[in-house]
Amino acid sequence: MRALDAIGHALAVAGSMTWQITWSLILGFTLSAVVQAVIRRQTIVRLLGDDRPKTLARATGLGAASSSCSYAAVALARALFRRGASFTAAMTFEIASTNLVIELGIIMALLLSWQFTLAEFAGGPIMIVLVAVAFRLFVRRKLIEAARQQADRGLAGSMEGHAAMDMSIQAEGSFWRRLGSREGYTSVSHIFVMEWAAVIRDVVIGLLIAGAVGAWVPDTFWQHLFLTGHPLAAKLWGPLIGPVISVLSFVCSIGNVPLAAVLWNGGISFGGVIAFIFADLIIIPILIIYRKYYGTRMMLTILGIFYVAMVLAGYAVEFAFGGLGLIPAERAAKVAEAGITWNYTTILNIVFLLLAAALLVRFFRSGGRAMLTMMNGSPDGHH
């Protein structure tokens, strides 16, 4: 009975967090689908041919408007690299497409607070600049060429079929004319459902892990781990340990936000939370994919540069936001709420679930079922 009670408590915590973020996930993926529907894939490749600051700024913007699934982002970055994008621009696109997307910011604001959303969107560009500088200083052309040769072998990773699909609107015309057409409705519905299909596993796993950790792990464990009794040591330790926990949790994409909320309540530093969320691109399954894509040396290079960049970005956020008085004084992340009540969350969930249903119906009525079977297809497929 005690075991069942413990499992029930964990599921209740996970369910509460799910209810809190449902409408924001639908809103975020809808806005992302709209943007992706009007930006053609070949346009992205054409704009990312070098590693100049202007190009990397474009890569950041295009990435932020793209997928929030870490596996799809990694696969798409390799596809861009193989088609002519510079390696640094492809990595920039990858970072932005998982850490600067709309849905991530909304969920962080709901479960944590708006300060975390602001920190994420401030720290993301800092990490990108650090990564770009590190690649320019430490990564030799010979290593990049070896990575390109490995990439051209086309070894499969994960979400390859999804990354190969270009579901943007092909018709000409203004933004609103293209978006308001039948093709626009179909394109938005296809991207919306495929993005959900790509991240649903990570979201569910993240919520279950967060529910279990929040229900079963005592606060004293986190307080000892995060050195909460030593304020300065905690600030220095948080960005170092945050990515390590992320790597070991195996949770990526927006699925790590619920666990970040649990860690914040447990005592990890503000910068540690941000570094933890950044680390979705160096979890163990993705490191294995990097090795397939680019070879062992480049995988280790990416791991080292990304880890150092996210730690430094975490420090920058910690001390900048601390100096400005923007770090929340209370650790009150919404890990567990008292059930479902008739409030703005319930109303928004109903409205956006109806929107999701309309897009889902359009997806299946326009041949979308076949696309789902090709999500993990060939990396060289063009659907």
Tab-separated table of C-alpha atoms in Angstrom:
chain	number	residue	atom	x	y	z
A	1	MET	CA	0.000	0.000	0.000
A	2	ARG	CA	2.786	2.430	0.837
A	3	ALA	CA	4.382	1.759	-2.547
A	4	LEU	CA	1.075	2.394	-4.313
A	5	ASP	CA	0.577	5.596	-2.347
A	6	ALA	CA	4.055	6.763	-3.349
A	7	ILE	CA	3.388	6.009	-7.022
A	8	GLY	CA	0.030	7.750	-6.803
A	9	HIS	CA	1.643	10.821	-5.263
A	10	ALA	CA	4.254	10.959	-8.036
A	11	LEU	CA	1.593	10.617	-10.739
A	12	ALA	CA	-0.499	13.325	-9.077
A	13	VAL	CA	2.456	15.725	-9.124
A	14	ALA	CA	3.155	14.902	-12.779
A	15	GLY	CA	-0.524	15.306	-13.658
A	16	SER	CA	-0.711	18.668	-11.933
A	17	MET	CA	2.260	19.991	-13.898
A	18	THR	CA	0.776	18.604	-17.122
A	19	TRP	CA	-2.473	20.484	-16.527
A	20	GLN	CA	-0.587	23.711	-15.826
A	21	ILE	CA	1.369	23.658	-19.094
A	22	THR	CA	-1.067	22.072	-21.602
A	23	TRP	CA	-2.411	25.289	-23.115
A	24	SER	CA	1.049	26.859	-23.320
A	25	LEU	CA	2.439	23.851	-25.193
A	26	ILE	CA	-0.361	24.047	-27.754
A	27	LEU	CA	0.063	27.813	-28.148
A	28	GLY	CA	3.820	27.533	-28.524
A	29	PHE	CA	3.695	24.746	-31.088
A	30	THR	CA	0.989	26.561	-33.059
A	31	LEU	CA	3.048	29.754	-33.278
A	32	SER	CA	6.139	27.721	-34.187
A	33	ALA	CA	4.182	25.864	-36.887
A	34	VAL	CA	2.978	29.146	-38.388
A	35	VAL	CA	6.531	30.479	-38.643
A	36	GLN	CA	7.938	27.237	-40.042
A	37	ALA	CA	5.127	27.055	-42.588
A	38	VAL	CA	6.188	30.314	-44.247
A	39	ILE	CA	9.994	29.824	-44.076
A	40	ARG	CA	11.240	27.440	-46.762
A	41	ARG	CA	14.074	25.027	-45.943
A	42	GLN	CA	16.189	26.062	-48.937
A	43	THR	CA	16.042	29.648	-47.712
A	44	ILE	CA	17.592	28.605	-44.401
A	45	VAL	CA	20.462	26.761	-46.116
A	46	ARG	CA	21.166	29.707	-48.419
A	47	LEU	CA	21.489	32.113	-45.487
A	48	LEU	CA	23.891	30.004	-43.387
A	49	GLY	CA	26.900	29.559	-45.656
A	50	ASP	CA	29.580	31.084	-43.400
A	51	ASP	CA	30.327	31.927	-39.771
A	52	ARG	CA	30.266	35.728	-39.869
A	53	PRO	CA	28.428	37.443	-36.992
A	54	LYS	CA	25.590	38.484	-39.318
A	55	THR	CA	25.155	34.894	-40.487
A	56	LEU	CA	25.181	33.542	-36.944
A	57	ALA	CA	22.555	36.133	-35.978
A	58	ARG	CA	20.385	34.796	-38.833
A	59	ALA	CA	21.008	31.231	-37.668
A	60	THR	CA	19.885	32.210	-34.169
A	61	GLY	CA	16.672	33.789	-35.432
A	62	LEU	CA	15.851	30.925	-37.791
A	63	GLY	CA	16.609	28.374	-35.090
A	64	ALA	CA	14.376	30.149	-32.591
A	65	ALA	CA	11.556	29.918	-35.147
A	66	SER	CA	12.160	26.220	-35.715
A	67	SER	CA	11.797	22.900	-33.896
A	68	SER	CA	11.963	22.508	-30.126
A	69	CYS	CA	12.746	18.774	-30.316
A	70	SER	CA	16.408	18.200	-29.494
A	71	TYR	CA	16.715	15.070	-31.643
A	72	ALA	CA	15.083	16.739	-34.658
A	73	ALA	CA	17.218	19.868	-34.151
A	74	VAL	CA	20.413	17.803	-34.111
A	75	ALA	CA	19.345	15.902	-37.249
A	76	LEU	CA	18.353	19.120	-39.015
A	77	ALA	CA	21.677	20.763	-38.120
A	78	ARG	CA	23.524	17.915	-39.826
A	79	ALA	CA	21.231	18.187	-42.858
A	80	LEU	CA	22.010	21.914	-43.114
A	81	PHE	CA	25.746	21.214	-42.730
A	82	ARG	CA	25.661	18.601	-45.510
A	83	ARG	CA	23.826	20.990	-47.841
A	84	GLY	CA	26.393	23.757	-47.470
A	85	ALA	CA	25.808	25.574	-44.180
A	86	SER	CA	28.923	26.280	-42.137
A	87	PHE	CA	29.469	24.017	-39.142
A	88	THR	CA	29.350	26.917	-36.670
A	89	ALA	CA	26.120	28.241	-38.211
A	90	ALA	CA	24.586	24.747	-38.031
A	91	MET	CA	25.517	24.457	-34.333
A	92	THR	CA	24.133	27.941	-33.687
A	93	PHE	CA	20.879	26.977	-35.383
A	94	GLU	CA	20.749	23.804	-33.261
A	95	ILE	CA	21.258	25.647	-29.961
A	96	ALA	CA	18.643	28.281	-30.775
A	97	SER	CA	16.086	25.737	-31.995
A	98	THR	CA	15.968	24.002	-28.607
A	99	ASN	CA	16.765	26.811	-26.154
A	100	LEU	CA	15.227	29.965	-27.620
A	101	VAL	CA	11.849	28.696	-28.814
A	102	ILE	CA	8.528	30.237	-27.837
A	103	GLU	CA	7.035	27.217	-26.090
A	104	LEU	CA	10.073	26.824	-23.832
A	105	GLY	CA	9.789	30.428	-22.654
A	106	ILE	CA	6.075	30.138	-21.953
A	107	ILE	CA	6.448	26.928	-19.943
A	108	MET	CA	9.333	28.357	-17.917
A	109	ALA	CA	7.226	31.401	-17.063
A	110	LEU	CA	4.331	29.189	-15.942
A	111	LEU	CA	6.240	26.620	-13.889
A	112	LEU	CA	9.110	28.805	-12.639
A	113	SER	CA	8.638	32.554	-13.203
A	114	TRP	CA	9.082	35.191	-15.885
A	115	GLN	CA	12.602	35.889	-14.589
A	116	PHE	CA	13.680	32.428	-15.756
A	117	THR	CA	12.218	33.039	-19.205
A	118	LEU	CA	14.109	36.318	-19.428
A	119	ALA	CA	17.289	34.604	-18.235
A	120	GLU	CA	16.886	31.833	-20.817
A	121	PHE	CA	16.550	34.319	-23.663
A	122	ALA	CA	19.453	36.385	-22.321
A	123	GLY	CA	21.717	33.422	-21.621
A	124	GLY	CA	21.020	31.677	-24.938
A	125	PRO	CA	22.748	34.338	-27.081
A	126	ILE	CA	25.642	34.432	-24.579
A	127	MET	CA	26.111	30.689	-24.989
A	128	ILE	CA	25.927	31.014	-28.788
A	129	VAL	CA	28.611	33.733	-28.820
A	130	LEU	CA	30.863	31.648	-26.575
A	131	VAL	CA	30.404	28.566	-28.770
A	132	ALA	CA	31.116	30.566	-31.956
A	133	VAL	CA	34.296	32.084	-30.478
A	134	ALA	CA	35.461	28.681	-29.220
A	135	PHE	CA	34.927	27.054	-32.625
A	136	ARG	CA	36.853	29.862	-34.327
A	137	LEU	CA	39.767	29.652	-31.862
A	138	PHE	CA	40.063	25.941	-31.173
A	139	VAL	CA	38.450	23.929	-33.989
A	140	ARG	CA	40.734	23.468	-36.977
A	141	ARG	CA	39.538	23.222	-40.572
A	142	LYS	CA	40.943	19.698	-40.789
A	143	LEU	CA	38.600	18.543	-38.007
A	144	ILE	CA	35.613	20.224	-39.677
A	145	GLU	CA	36.434	18.540	-43.006
A	146	ALA	CA	36.701	15.182	-41.252
A	147	ALA	CA	33.293	15.864	-39.651
A	148	ARG	CA	31.853	16.720	-43.079
A	149	GLN	CA	33.142	13.451	-44.552
A	150	GLN	CA	31.568	11.555	-41.655
A	151	ALA	CA	28.307	13.513	-42.022
A	152	ASP	CA	28.158	12.689	-45.736
A	153	ARG	CA	28.096	8.989	-44.882
A	154	GLY	CA	24.482	9.579	-43.865
A	155	LEU	CA	24.440	7.332	-40.798
A	156	ALA	CA	21.032	7.380	-39.139
A	157	GLY	CA	20.553	9.000	-35.760
A	158	SER	CA	17.061	9.844	-34.536
A	159	MET	CA	14.156	11.808	-36.065
A	160	GLU	CA	15.927	11.731	-39.447
A	161	GLY	CA	12.739	11.531	-41.467
A	162	HIS	CA	11.255	14.439	-39.535
A	163	ALA	CA	14.349	16.567	-40.168
A	164	ALA	CA	14.248	15.743	-43.898
A	165	MET	CA	10.652	16.877	-44.320
A	166	ASP	CA	10.056	20.355	-45.713
A	167	MET	CA	6.414	21.088	-44.909
A	168	SER	CA	6.537	24.821	-45.659
A	169	ILE	CA	4.015	26.517	-47.956
A	170	GLN	CA	5.277	26.388	-51.543
A	171	ALA	CA	2.766	28.837	-53.047
A	172	GLU	CA	3.820	32.431	-53.715
A	173	GLY	CA	2.221	35.555	-52.280
A	174	SER	CA	2.213	37.654	-49.135
A	175	PHE	CA	2.627	36.194	-45.642
A	176	TRP	CA	-1.068	36.456	-44.765
A	177	ARG	CA	-2.272	35.255	-48.175
A	178	ARG	CA	-0.090	32.145	-48.002
A	179	LEU	CA	-0.986	31.479	-44.378
A	180	GLY	CA	-4.731	31.935	-44.960
A	181	SER	CA	-4.885	29.541	-47.896
A	182	ARG	CA	-5.955	25.896	-47.735
A	183	GLU	CA	-2.326	24.942	-48.287
A	184	GLY	CA	-1.370	27.181	-45.380
A	185	TYR	CA	-3.888	25.501	-43.057
A	186	THR	CA	-2.636	22.084	-44.145
A	187	SER	CA	1.022	23.039	-43.719
A	188	VAL	CA	0.457	24.450	-40.214
A	189	SER	CA	-1.485	21.330	-39.188
A	190	HIS	CA	1.251	19.021	-40.499
A	191	ILE	CA	4.058	20.869	-38.736
A	192	PHE	CA	2.027	21.182	-35.521
A	193	VAL	CA	1.275	17.460	-35.271
A	194	MET	CA	4.760	16.353	-36.356
A	195	GLU	CA	6.368	18.627	-33.755
A	196	TRP	CA	4.125	17.134	-31.087
A	197	ALA	CA	4.974	13.628	-32.259
A	198	ALA	CA	8.679	14.494	-32.026
A	199	VAL	CA	8.599	15.812	-28.451
A	200	ILE	CA	5.778	13.895	-26.790
A	201	ARG	CA	8.108	11.153	-25.547
A	202	ASP	CA	10.465	13.642	-23.890
A	203	VAL	CA	7.625	15.690	-22.410
A	204	VAL	CA	5.982	12.615	-20.872
A	205	ILE	CA	9.283	11.216	-19.571
A	206	GLY	CA	10.250	14.620	-18.199
A	207	LEU	CA	6.944	15.029	-16.382
A	208	LEU	CA	7.111	11.512	-14.924
A	209	ILE	CA	10.701	11.977	-13.753
A	210	ALA	CA	9.862	15.377	-12.287
A	211	GLY	CA	6.811	13.909	-10.555
A	212	ALA	CA	8.833	11.047	-9.074
A	213	VAL	CA	11.704	13.287	-7.993
A	214	GLY	CA	9.358	15.895	-6.547
A	215	ALA	CA	7.393	13.276	-4.615
A	216	TRP	CA	10.145	10.918	-3.473
A	217	VAL	CA	13.426	12.817	-3.073
A	218	PRO	CA	13.589	14.714	0.237
A	219	ASP	CA	14.545	18.381	0.250
A	220	THR	CA	17.525	17.643	2.486
A	221	PHE	CA	19.190	15.658	-0.305
A	222	TRP	CA	19.007	18.604	-2.720
A	223	GLN	CA	20.102	21.057	-0.040
A	224	HIS	CA	23.261	19.059	0.579
A	225	LEU	CA	23.920	18.514	-3.135
A	226	PHE	CA	23.465	22.180	-4.040
A	227	LEU	CA	25.392	23.551	-1.025
A	228	THR	CA	22.482	25.746	0.044
A	229	GLY	CA	24.168	26.531	3.371
A	230	HIS	CA	26.981	28.359	1.562
A	231	PRO	CA	25.513	31.122	-0.658
A	232	LEU	CA	28.626	31.924	-2.734
A	233	ALA	CA	29.617	28.256	-3.121
A	234	ALA	CA	26.044	27.455	-4.227
A	235	LYS	CA	26.217	30.124	-6.951
A	236	LEU	CA	29.529	28.767	-8.207
A	237	TRP	CA	28.506	25.111	-7.947
A	238	GLY	CA	25.047	25.377	-9.551
A	239	PRO	CA	26.105	25.996	-13.186
A	240	LEU	CA	28.726	23.250	-12.878
A	241	ILE	CA	26.421	20.539	-11.517
A	242	GLY	CA	23.268	21.549	-13.438
A	243	PRO	CA	24.432	20.241	-16.848
A	244	VAL	CA	25.747	17.039	-15.230
A	245	ILE	CA	22.287	16.281	-13.800
A	246	SER	CA	20.763	17.021	-17.208
A	247	VAL	CA	23.190	14.665	-18.970
A	248	LEU	CA	22.373	11.848	-16.535
A	249	SER	CA	18.601	12.456	-16.633
A	250	PHE	CA	18.425	11.624	-20.379
A	251	VAL	CA	15.574	14.168	-20.698
A	252	CYS	CA	15.838	16.741	-23.449
A	253	SER	CA	13.901	19.466	-25.204
A	254	ILE	CA	11.139	21.158	-23.197
A	255	GLY	CA	10.701	17.967	-21.171
A	256	ASN	CA	13.443	19.082	-18.770
A	257	VAL	CA	11.576	22.196	-17.579
A	258	PRO	CA	9.414	20.313	-15.006
A	259	LEU	CA	12.560	18.733	-13.553
A	260	ALA	CA	14.208	22.177	-13.521
A	261	ALA	CA	11.279	23.384	-11.397
A	262	VAL	CA	11.876	20.552	-8.926
A	263	LEU	CA	15.601	21.373	-8.763
A	264	TRP	CA	14.867	25.066	-8.165
A	265	ASN	CA	12.582	24.229	-5.256
A	266	GLY	CA	15.309	21.902	-4.008
A	267	GLY	CA	17.918	24.653	-3.826
A	268	ILE	CA	19.922	24.772	-7.070
A	269	SER	CA	21.128	28.267	-7.979
A	270	PHE	CA	19.391	30.504	-10.527
A	271	GLY	CA	22.277	30.121	-12.972
A	272	GLY	CA	22.292	26.384	-12.306
A	273	VAL	CA	18.712	26.120	-13.571
A	274	ILE	CA	19.623	27.900	-16.810
A	275	ALA	CA	22.743	25.761	-17.342
A	276	PHE	CA	20.648	22.638	-16.652
A	277	ILE	CA	18.133	23.576	-19.347
A	278	PHE	CA	20.879	24.415	-21.864
A	279	ALA	CA	22.349	20.922	-21.432
A	280	ASP	CA	19.575	19.178	-23.394
A	281	LEU	CA	22.016	19.044	-26.332
A	282	ILE	CA	24.687	17.001	-24.529
A	283	ILE	CA	22.630	14.242	-22.933
A	284	ILE	CA	24.099	10.761	-23.463
A	285	PRO	CA	21.783	9.613	-26.317
A	286	ILE	CA	22.565	12.789	-28.280
A	287	LEU	CA	26.302	12.403	-27.675
A	288	ILE	CA	26.034	8.959	-29.279
A	289	ILE	CA	24.284	10.572	-32.255
A	290	TYR	CA	27.035	13.221	-32.540
A	291	ARG	CA	29.573	10.401	-32.734
A	292	LYS	CA	27.639	8.826	-35.613
A	293	TYR	CA	27.201	12.146	-37.376
A	294	TYR	CA	30.637	13.749	-37.004
A	295	GLY	CA	33.070	11.199	-35.526
A	296	THR	CA	34.476	10.694	-32.028
A	297	ARG	CA	36.862	13.687	-32.027
A	298	MET	CA	34.186	16.166	-33.057
A	299	MET	CA	31.717	14.653	-30.578
A	300	LEU	CA	34.200	15.216	-27.743
A	301	THR	CA	34.901	18.730	-29.055
A	302	ILE	CA	31.186	19.570	-29.082
A	303	LEU	CA	30.768	18.145	-25.565
A	304	GLY	CA	33.672	20.171	-24.163
A	305	ILE	CA	32.801	23.449	-25.883
A	306	PHE	CA	29.075	23.198	-25.155
A	307	TYR	CA	29.645	22.326	-21.483
A	308	VAL	CA	32.063	25.206	-20.879
A	309	ALA	CA	29.794	27.635	-22.771
A	310	MET	CA	26.678	26.693	-20.814
A	311	VAL	CA	28.530	26.907	-17.483
A	312	LEU	CA	29.847	30.388	-18.349
A	313	ALA	CA	26.416	31.462	-19.594
A	314	GLY	CA	24.971	30.227	-16.292
A	315	TYR	CA	27.509	32.317	-14.367
A	316	ALA	CA	26.737	35.379	-16.511
A	317	VAL	CA	23.020	35.039	-15.828
A	318	GLU	CA	23.543	34.332	-12.126
A	319	PHE	CA	25.625	37.405	-11.397
A	320	ALA	CA	23.956	39.784	-13.871
A	321	PHE	CA	20.438	39.004	-12.664
A	322	GLY	CA	21.614	38.949	-9.054
A	323	GLY	CA	23.151	42.402	-9.471
A	324	LEU	CA	19.909	43.700	-10.989
A	325	GLY	CA	17.776	42.140	-8.251
A	326	LEU	CA	15.894	39.922	-10.720
A	327	ILE	CA	16.422	36.546	-9.042
A	328	PRO	CA	13.185	35.429	-7.333
A	329	ALA	CA	13.430	35.650	-3.563
A	330	GLU	CA	11.181	32.622	-3.002
A	331	ARG	CA	11.520	29.112	-4.365
A	332	ALA	CA	7.904	28.576	-5.317
A	333	ALA	CA	7.953	26.737	-8.630
A	334	LYS	CA	4.574	25.189	-9.476
A	335	VAL	CA	5.441	21.557	-8.934
A	336	ALA	CA	2.144	20.524	-7.325
A	337	GLU	CA	-1.220	22.273	-7.363
A	338	ALA	CA	-4.398	21.347	-5.508
A	339	GLY	CA	-6.230	19.592	-8.367
A	340	ILE	CA	-8.220	21.105	-11.239
A	341	THR	CA	-10.328	24.160	-10.516
A	342	TRP	CA	-12.392	26.504	-12.690
A	343	ASN	CA	-9.834	29.227	-13.357
A	344	TYR	CA	-7.965	30.811	-16.256
A	345	THR	CA	-5.840	27.682	-16.722
A	346	THR	CA	-8.923	25.505	-17.227
A	347	ILE	CA	-10.478	27.993	-19.665
A	348	LEU	CA	-7.262	28.310	-21.686
A	349	ASN	CA	-6.811	24.532	-21.751
A	350	ILE	CA	-10.312	24.084	-23.176
A	351	VAL	CA	-9.795	26.761	-25.852
A	352	PHE	CA	-6.416	25.465	-26.987
A	353	LEU	CA	-7.435	21.803	-26.849
A	354	LEU	CA	-10.210	22.699	-29.322
A	355	LEU	CA	-7.602	24.392	-31.527
A	356	ALA	CA	-5.382	21.299	-31.308
A	357	ALA	CA	-8.347	19.097	-32.246
A	358	ALA	CA	-9.040	21.223	-35.361
A	359	LEU	CA	-5.406	20.961	-36.459
A	360	LEU	CA	-5.352	17.222	-35.736
A	361	VAL	CA	-8.462	16.636	-37.861
A	362	ARG	CA	-6.924	18.625	-40.739
A	363	PHE	CA	-3.682	16.651	-40.407
A	364	PHE	CA	-5.343	13.267	-40.837
A	365	ARG	CA	-7.776	14.436	-43.529
A	366	SER	CA	-4.877	15.740	-45.633
A	367	GLY	CA	-2.762	12.570	-45.649
A	368	GLY	CA	-0.752	13.171	-42.521
A	369	ARG	CA	-0.925	9.607	-41.264
A	370	ALA	CA	1.723	8.485	-43.774
A	371	MET	CA	4.093	11.194	-42.544
A	372	LEU	CA	4.080	9.763	-39.028
A	373	THR	CA	5.444	6.473	-40.346
A	374	MET	CA	8.385	8.301	-41.967
A	375	MET	CA	9.539	10.269	-38.890
A	376	ASN	CA	12.478	7.955	-38.276
A	377	GLY	CA	13.127	7.253	-41.936
A	378	SER	CA	16.213	7.811	-44.053
A	379	PRO	CA	18.311	10.931	-43.389
A	380	ASP	CA	18.551	11.330	-47.169
A	381	GLY	CA	14.810	11.181	-47.692
A	382	HIS	CA	12.958	14.189	-49.132
A	383	HIS	CA	9.260	14.064	-48.216
